Amino acid sequence: MAEDKKPYRRSGIGNARAYTPRGRTVRDTGPVERVVHKATPVPRKKAASRKLKPPPRQRVVLKKLKIKRTPTPPRMGEPKRRLRLATALSLLLFTIIGVRLVQLQLTDAPAYAAAGLRDRLTTIDLPAPRGSILDRNGAVLAHSVEARYVGVDPEMVKDIPATAAALSPHLGVAVSELVPKMEKKAPGSPGWRFQFLKRGVDVEVAQRIADLKLPGISIDRDERRDVPGLDLAANLIGFTGTDLNGLAGIEARFDQVLAGRDGKFTFEVGQGALRKPIPGGYQVVTPAKPGSSLALTIDRDVQFMVQRILADKMRSQGATWAAAIVLDARSGEVIAQASYPTYNAKQPLAYKPSERGDMATSAVVDPGSIHKAIVLAGALQEGVVTPDSTIEVGPSIRKGDEPFRDHGRTFPEGTQLTLPGVMAYSSNVATIKIAEMLGPKKLYDYQRAFGLGAETGIGVPGEAAGLVQPPENWSGSSHGSIPIGHGVAVTPLQMAAAYAAIANDGVWVQPHIVKETIAPDGKHIPSGPAKNHRVISPENAAALRQIMEAVTVVDDATGTKARLDGYRISGKTGTGKEVKDGEYAPGEVASFIGMAPADQPKYVIAVFAHTPVGGGGAVAGPVFRDMMAYTLRHFRVPPTGTNPPDFVITR
Amino acid sequence: MSAESGRRRDPLMWAAALRGLLDRPLASYYLLLASSGLLLIIGLAMVFSATSVSSYGSSGNAYKVILQQVAAAVVGLAAFWICQRLPRRTFRALAPISVIIALVLLLVMDGIYVLHASGTISSPNIGPIESETLWLWIGPVQLQPSELAKFALVLWGADVLTRKGKRIINWRELVMPLFPAVALLFILVGYNDLGSMLCLLILFVGLLWAAGVPLRFFGIMLGVGLVGIAGLIVAPGRSDYRSERFDAFFSADAALLACKGEQKCYQAKQGLLALAEGGWFGVGLGNGSAKWGWAPSVHNDFIFALIAEELGVVGCLVVLALFAVLAYSGMRIGRRVADPFRRMAACAVTLWLVGQAVINIGGVVKLLPITGLPLPFISDGGTALVVTLAAVGMLASFARAEPDAAAALHARPPAKWFQLVWAPLPPLPSSSRRVP
């Protein structure tokens, strides 16, 4: 084979020599002429150049000069060889460039390309709005609106006084506040290239500012939390910070649900005048996740009236604080939850923290006489007493070292007091005797069963748990004080929920405030079913409700001011103390918790007020009455058709 | 049968066939037309790709710049057509005139510039003539005198050297009318444009090389040239950017990529990024991002970076191969023509185009420092394209005048109308010499 190849190769080159291009075979004269020209040029050229350069004189001079100057004359280059060299050099240069191109690709090209891409990328945030807070009918309590911020780059501001003067009327910020923000700062110090002048500026106002074309003033997208109701349910809803993060109330408790997660749009841009997204370039979109909205169980109208009634009465009573809760007796939904004092949620930081709290869940008080309903409920359920039982009372009773006597109406020793009588006149002596029959252990169990001493989990941050003492911690006087609601720490909401259990035929339902979550796609996700458990039987609950009607019905009873024409009201007054830092604060906590209609309760309203002086009936009774009147009217509850029974007080 | 199979198995068969093709008398002509034509088409496509975005951004019309370039290409093709038809004696007759025109234009351009810089005249124009560093506006017509100077130097240098003939082995004979004029040309061009001056230098060296100037003269000129270039690079004042470009050239690739916005390394970095971005096959014609304001002069001096990005290494190698074919065919014409004027002019034009391409591409791929030279045929720029096509037209006429080619054309002459529309028959070397 090797031997074979050699002749072939030779013959191949030979063939190439013999190769005749296509066009040539057609012509027969071509090759002949070609051979002639190819063979002749070299000698002819030399001859021609000699012939063409006629003056031999010059040449002679030249030769002489040459001989004189240089012994060996420089030789002329041979043009063909030189041109071949130039060809080779050119091709070599192109080859080197080609090698360099390949070498670049084989080294770190991907890393370089990635670095280049990084330079060209830019990212913008896709804003995700925060969810709204709505009432039970979908009316807005708090929501986010698109706004603009106005900022300043101090390095770019030309005329500070003029700029501040131009901005001040639009922003509603004093010139004296604007000027320091615009002044040049040390390079690198915080805010030397950017300061917010105002956030949450209306879009139209921002447009007007943009039209001024002030150097150094920037305007961009912002989000603003709007609370159309100002102080409406403000203590409950809370407020947000500058970055729209929930700081208090439901805004804080449900921040995870409400807050949207901003999206990102990363894309390749050009530079300078072409600083725009490059079509077909690198693009990655992380979609924005808007926050979910919350629909509360609050009714905006009821909330408004409850707040207004509470505030009006409490201002005139000189209350330090007050709370009112309207509960749906069946479902445990909070229809309204008001606090006094309240604040304007648009400017939360202009108020004291104590004015911004939700008193219904954060105030810890001695319930006082309203606690008697729990004692009675336990006694009825345990069969210690029956609705027709009478209790033998006297003007006072001694427990431990302490005498406990009745306030208001007192009864002589040996009076047989009926249960309606016990409640109507809020007899301490009778209640202590009933509790004695029930026993501390059972009383403690019923306290816990009615939800005292534990957070209700309504959904408001900072809810207090309160405190009920187990029997082993009781002192001697505890046997007298605890049944009448002293030495027990509760929140107004806990007591409202306990009464709602009586109203709801003996079933305790966890009070709750969030009706449903509304996802960004509009899907309604109802809150899970509220926790509930039976505490007393329906019969006992009904009997207790009837007994407590005496509080408003009996003419000289404690709660007559809570009477409401046309409706049967069952309830209880109370006068307790506020527990602050482990001590009783001065002043009284007047309370009234009632339900209507008493035969078939729909709503439970609890009113608590911390006033310098005054009992539950006088302070809280009228407030309860007005709130209940509005609530029943608002929900179109027909007046009770039946009349309350005639109560027998003593036997 | 055995011969057939032997031919098929022969691994050098393709080389033989290639050689056969190259032996054809008009091979240089067709190679020249094909390579320059393809380069022109690639150039127009790349200029459109480079300018459409910025042109749309600034004027709302993506075709604004490319239409100007296409118009320049049409003018250039006309120049090609004319130069292909012109006989040798016309080129020689035009040589002194053209070099005088080029010198005058350069003098006017630099003169206005200097007067303006020194504050003698308030605006850089005298009447309708306006100077813009490298360009001269005569009314609405924009000219780049340095491009004209290249062609003028080719013609005049070849003419003078042809007339001198063998006398150039004498130093004084070689230097006398040529060197002062060329030095003046260098100074006028190099005043603002080192790249074009380098190109003129290469061209001039090509002329002398093809003329057969003795090697020892080259040694002397090389030394003088190196000193001159070094002086220009480190020259203080306005041309600081030159030494900065050298700094960028001498820094490593990785160090260059860490460059953040500083002017001196920015362009070199963008070139490397474009090469890396393109990879082997490129991101696709029109898809590049360098032209979005990232790489400076991407339509002009840096168009090779755009080719690298959009067409990849493969596209770059195609362009390089076309330039190589152009270089080969130009040199081949120089080798084959019988006449010394044609030989020198062909060699000078070829070296000019090759040198300009190598300097430009070498700058982009960081083999050489960056110089502001356009890539022949491809870069945006009217004067350069017209002059290049005219020079190629002259090369084409030389290619047809190769003795073999002329003989072949005479043996089977094209139709009369074709000669009228395209090009007349070249003179037969033998007959042309026999006649006088």
Coordinates of C-alpha atoms in Angstrom, one line a residue, chain A residues 390-581:
Chain A
T390 CA -84.1 30.9 98.4
I391 CA -81.0 31.9 100.3
E392 CA -81.0 32.9 103.9
V393 CA -79.1 36.2 104.2
G394 CA -78.2 38.8 106.8
P395 CA -76.7 42.2 106.5
S396 CA -73.1 40.8 106.5
I397 CA -71.0 37.7 106.5
R398 CA -67.5 37.2 107.8
K399 CA -64.9 35.2 105.8
G400 CA -61.4 35.0 107.1
D401 CA -60.7 38.2 108.9
E402 CA -63.0 40.3 106.7
P403 CA -66.6 41.1 107.0
F404 CA -68.5 41.2 103.7
R405 CA -71.7 43.3 103.6
D406 CA -74.2 44.2 101.1
H407 CA -74.2 47.6 99.5
G408 CA -77.3 49.4 98.5
R409 CA -80.3 47.4 99.9
T410 CA -79.5 45.3 102.9
F411 CA -81.7 42.6 104.3
P412 CA -82.2 41.8 108.0
E413 CA -80.8 38.6 109.4
G414 CA -82.8 35.5 108.4
T415 CA -84.4 37.0 105.2
Q416 CA -85.1 34.3 102.6
L417 CA -83.9 35.9 99.4
T418 CA -84.9 34.5 96.0
L419 CA -82.3 34.1 93.3
P420 CA -83.8 37.0 91.2
G421 CA -83.5 39.0 94.4
V422 CA -79.9 38.1 94.8
M423 CA -79.1 39.4 91.3
A424 CA -81.4 42.4 91.4
Y425 CA -79.9 43.8 94.6
S426 CA -76.5 42.2 93.9
S427 CA -76.3 40.6 97.3
N428 CA -72.8 39.8 98.3
V429 CA -73.9 37.8 101.3
A430 CA -76.1 35.5 99.3
T431 CA -73.5 35.0 96.6
I432 CA -70.8 34.1 99.1
K433 CA -73.2 31.6 100.7
I434 CA -74.0 30.1 97.3
A435 CA -70.3 29.9 96.5
E436 CA -69.8 28.2 99.9
M437 CA -72.4 25.6 98.9
L438 CA -70.7 25.1 95.5
G439 CA -67.2 24.9 96.9
P440 CA -64.0 26.5 95.8
K441 CA -62.9 23.7 93.5
K442 CA -66.2 23.8 91.6
L443 CA -66.2 27.6 91.4
Y444 CA -62.7 27.6 90.0
D445 CA -63.7 25.0 87.4
Y446 CA -66.6 27.2 86.3
Q447 CA -64.4 30.2 86.2
R448 CA -62.1 28.4 83.8
A449 CA -65.0 26.9 81.9
F450 CA -66.4 30.4 81.3
G451 CA -63.0 31.3 79.9
L452 CA -61.5 33.4 82.7
G453 CA -57.8 33.3 83.3
A454 CA -56.9 32.5 79.7
E455 CA -56.6 34.6 76.5
T456 CA -59.7 34.3 74.3
G457 CA -57.6 34.4 71.2
I458 CA -59.8 37.0 69.5
G459 CA -57.0 38.1 67.2
V460 CA -55.9 41.3 68.8
P461 CA -52.2 41.5 69.8
G462 CA -51.4 42.2 73.4
E463 CA -54.4 40.4 74.8
A464 CA -54.2 39.9 78.6
A465 CA -54.9 36.5 80.1
G466 CA -56.1 37.7 83.4
L467 CA -55.7 35.5 86.5
V468 CA -58.0 33.2 88.5
Q469 CA -56.6 31.6 91.6
P470 CA -56.9 27.9 92.1
P471 CA -58.4 26.9 95.5
E472 CA -55.1 26.0 97.0
N473 CA -54.0 29.6 96.7
W474 CA -57.1 30.9 98.4
S475 CA -56.7 32.7 101.7
G476 CA -59.4 32.8 104.3
S477 CA -61.0 36.0 102.9
S478 CA -60.8 34.7 99.4
H479 CA -63.9 32.6 100.1
G480 CA -65.7 35.9 100.5
S481 CA -64.0 38.1 97.9
I482 CA -63.6 35.8 94.9
P483 CA -67.3 34.9 94.6
I484 CA -68.2 38.5 94.4
G485 CA -65.5 39.2 91.8
H486 CA -62.6 40.6 93.8
G487 CA -59.3 38.9 93.7
V488 CA -60.1 37.7 90.1
A489 CA -58.3 39.4 87.2
V490 CA -60.3 39.5 84.0
T491 CA -60.4 41.4 80.8
P492 CA -63.7 43.0 79.6
L493 CA -63.8 40.7 76.6
Q494 CA -63.4 37.6 78.8
M495 CA -66.5 38.6 80.8
A496 CA -68.4 39.5 77.6
A497 CA -67.7 36.0 76.3
A498 CA -68.8 34.4 79.6
Y499 CA -72.1 36.2 79.4
A500 CA -72.4 35.3 75.7
A501 CA -72.2 31.6 76.9
I502 CA -75.2 32.2 79.1
A503 CA -76.9 33.9 76.2
N504 CA -76.0 31.1 73.8
D505 CA -77.8 28.4 75.9
G506 CA -74.8 27.5 77.9
V507 CA -72.2 27.0 75.1
W508 CA -69.1 29.2 75.4
V509 CA -67.9 30.3 71.9
Q510 CA -64.5 31.9 71.4
P511 CA -65.0 35.5 70.5
H512 CA -63.3 36.4 67.2
I513 CA -62.9 39.3 65.0
V514 CA -61.7 38.0 61.6
K515 CA -64.6 36.8 59.5
E516 CA -62.6 35.8 56.4
T517 CA -59.5 36.3 54.5
I518 CA -59.8 37.6 50.9
A519 CA -57.0 36.4 48.8
P520 CA -55.6 38.7 46.1
D521 CA -57.4 36.7 43.4
G522 CA -60.7 37.5 45.2
K523 CA -61.2 34.1 46.8
H524 CA -62.8 34.3 50.2
I525 CA -61.3 32.0 52.8
P526 CA -63.5 31.9 55.9
S527 CA -61.8 31.7 59.2
G528 CA -61.9 28.3 60.8
P529 CA -64.8 27.5 63.1
A530 CA -64.6 29.2 66.5
K531 CA -63.7 27.1 69.5
N532 CA -66.6 26.3 71.6
H533 CA -67.6 24.1 74.6
R534 CA -70.7 23.6 76.7
V535 CA -70.5 25.1 80.2
I536 CA -74.1 24.7 81.5
S537 CA -77.2 23.2 80.2
P538 CA -79.7 25.1 78.0
E539 CA -82.3 25.0 80.7
N540 CA -80.0 26.4 83.4
A541 CA -78.8 29.0 80.9
A542 CA -82.4 30.0 80.2
A543 CA -83.2 30.0 84.0
L544 CA -80.2 32.2 84.7
R545 CA -81.2 34.7 82.0
Q546 CA -84.6 35.0 83.5
I547 CA -83.1 35.5 87.0
M548 CA -80.9 38.2 85.7
E549 CA -83.8 40.0 84.0
A550 CA -84.7 41.1 87.6
V551 CA -81.6 43.3 87.5
T552 CA -83.4 45.6 85.0
V553 CA -87.0 44.8 85.8
V554 CA -87.3 45.1 89.6
D555 CA -88.0 48.7 90.3
D556 CA -85.3 49.5 92.8
A557 CA -82.8 47.0 91.4
T558 CA -79.2 48.0 90.5
G559 CA -79.6 47.9 86.7
T560 CA -82.8 49.8 86.1
K561 CA -81.0 52.4 84.0
A562 CA -80.2 49.7 81.5
R563 CA -83.9 49.1 80.9
L564 CA -85.0 49.3 77.2
D565 CA -88.6 49.9 76.2
G566 CA -90.0 47.0 74.2
Y567 CA -87.2 44.6 74.8
R568 CA -86.5 42.3 77.7
I569 CA -83.0 42.8 79.0
S570 CA -81.1 40.4 81.1
G571 CA -77.8 41.6 82.6
K572 CA -75.8 42.4 85.6
T573 CA -74.1 45.4 87.0
G574 CA -70.7 45.4 88.5
T575 CA -68.3 47.6 90.4
G576 CA -64.7 46.5 90.6
K577 CA -61.2 47.8 90.6
E578 CA -58.5 48.1 88.0
V579 CA -55.4 46.1 88.6
K580 CA -52.3 48.0 87.6
D581 CA -48.8 46.7 88.2

